[in-house]
Amino acid sequence: LSGGRSEASKVRTGSGKAVVEGRFERVGAEQAIRIIGDSGADIDEDGSVIALRSVGSDGRSRAHLGGRSVPVGVLGELAEQLLAVHGQNDQLRLLRPAEQRAVIDRFAGDAVAEPLAEYHAVREQWLRVVAELAERSSRSRELAQQADLLRHGLDEIAAVDPKPGEDTELAEQVNRLAAVDELRAAATGAQAAVSGGADADPDLPGALGLVGEAQRRLAGAEDAVLRELAPRLVEASVLLSDVGAELGHYLDALDADPERLEQVLARQSDLKKLTRKYAADVDGVLAWAEDAGTRLSTMDTSEEALAALAAQRDELATRLAGHAAVLSKARTAAASELAGEITAELSGLAMGQAEIEVTVRQRRAEESDPHALLVDGALAHAGPEGVDDVELLLRAHGGAPALPVHKAASGGELSRVMLAIEVVL
């Protein structure tokens, strides 16, 4: 009925098929109602639905739900919403303290979920600060040495004060200053070719003069086609004039300056000292400096820095202890109600005299415990889910002592306790 595999071996010898039929009562879960509706089945007027499963001696299996033939998988989906099958193997879950705490947390709902979420958030910060303080304290000498190296590098870079892209710009200046004669000859020749000779030699008019002469000839021609070409030569003349002027400005600024070249080479040498030690270029050196400054801010091992971290740790510990106390109070409040409901369910499972108790106690911690936290005046272990140990106790009958459930109950009784818990939840 829960959608498991069918086995022909279960069919009685001589019979054609085996049939199992079951009625699910009080079907109210939204997901279960959706599964039934999607399969085309109907819920009876009393809120129940009948499921049927048959398997033939030939191994063929059929499934029906609410009077309709359905795939076996539909029974499996429905069973996930309506059935909880418990056997003695389930008792292993109850042996785990974390499972017992999860039961009470699930039962309590938001009353525990909200303070637990706040506890998680603050505990994460607290652990991070505790770890950082421990590392800085234990590695103070090593970190101090590393910090000195970083400060030395930052001081060295700050003394030179490189600018982004400066090494590339200086390389261009060095090339220009070192080759000033060649550059002047190239620019002078180009200017003469464009604008003509400096002494206005008519035999060397330059491109500008030749274009001007061509423009005048075309402008005075009687042929309209030739005259239409003249404006284009005027445009060429303007462009050549601009190029000639720029070459002139370039030559004016291109003075041989051995002193300037020496300054640029000295600056270039300073930058190369940095790029040999810290990065391949100036931009890389600046990136190293930024990263070093960030790292240095986390390596302060001075008494003031350690004291500030300790103060932050203590402030977070106080907040965490407050959330832990609220969490413990919420669990304690839910414990008696949970115990009462489980006990009530056990009365219908042939354990009418049994009584469940749910205890919530702080897990004590030693001062050497790195996760020790002072909660309500006592040191407790601040675990991932709080400072509480939750334990389910079973009193088998009125005169029996309350013992841990796995000690007081047999395997069959444990499975019934699990079933009762599942029903309550």
Steps between C-alpha positions, in 0.01 A plus 500: 500500500797735545619446142772243570607221267254219453615139517322211331637272773253660743204354308361188671570181307207415278356855510496731201586817687546666839310816595566757773249775573525786745303808598677826580281693742481875561698594189551871559860574396502742207773310317316167542174653370688635196652157424157333522335765281774494237457122465129538429404321821226612739500547876196347670247718682648403836840637394660160436640341188542131417823370345531154346797305375495161328774275366439200278678168512665609175654799682277766343396770742210745501417796721169680563426813698154634576345267245739596219788303351823692567876447452669334795709817543185692604459269800863566586452877488184478711666274756780755548234746619283264709708205622787465746621143534698431818695193598766418753779636280354850550608490864856582388390855425390550860847410629648817349482811723484721190189313386332552838579871486367515141170351620438776753615771257261375233216478753561853634495657151568875478540531876836322459572569132523879541742516797696211344548700179627798702725268701648358176575847360668633816688174563656518154633851574613397849693195373669711233618760752606232752706324230658825381591602854653157569700511177630850558596416856676172417668629186578847624875474431454353153228748411710788632786397269264478204349835590847660510575369151172636369556838663852518353361429153223757538747762624732429207216534251366813669847662482509455122127582464447338158204602285287259295660435159801719585758240391352488149491877474862533615615239249349711222670814633838325521469382142411851387777676694767243408416519129439876480737556202343222294151620588588860409642393163189294425262777603700771314510295179131427526423865559705604199325240284163631612559878526809558289853612587563745780665745258196493265701345217267504197658178379386326823140615542391199712173314476303799621637722223445234234143441610437876502639532147282213381195657660565834328542335160177305533306798633599702190417225250209549259391133533233455770623149582846635587355787701297253711827336614640825642299497830637155582851636466405784737407234760837329446673833542327561836600154623861550395507840672384336825765228473769758428397709803504197730845402377613853580364479853666161544836642392462799734446264796774258393797663667801294596493494880770276650399606851138401444611168355709438811201575725274268306758220507542544878124484553482194276770335710301562820192340346701200377618434858135465599401286202792263567375440857124524493349455154568503126385859447398810693131412489588164658705676769203720589274191517754331732500805724119501524495129587781543752310780671194275532705212639681730740170619646426141614849437643512758772641318804532802724350489848238753389391283206484184709303685767254625238453146369451366852238768564321404179514133602352578842224714351405222258518243782251705703261519206546129426433408863179701486379315189603166656298576813193591297546182297527287814189662646303429181611137497417457868154645445436260214641197684209441740239547229687262268535241776129516575397451139739206447373339821140537380585328171673212680175418681357391166805285425464249784721712728226653713710519819806644330593865542748706301709781644705740292790671677694803382835559671797718425806311384768597750842609374846531648691826484741334255213442256554745209121520457422561867234767553374654824121453498294590806812498718627155391747391233324314219623353172375720216435236234361554149140464623526670838619410848231241572504124535151360445415152629187289477430302818251217536319400818370151415233510778399708796760366742789476255779757482533722197787362292642591158251361252747260337575347843145478631327363188526179302554510126128473434421772750761724346342465159164596653659805663633598158153454352346713776757775439429490125125532560551794738725678254 
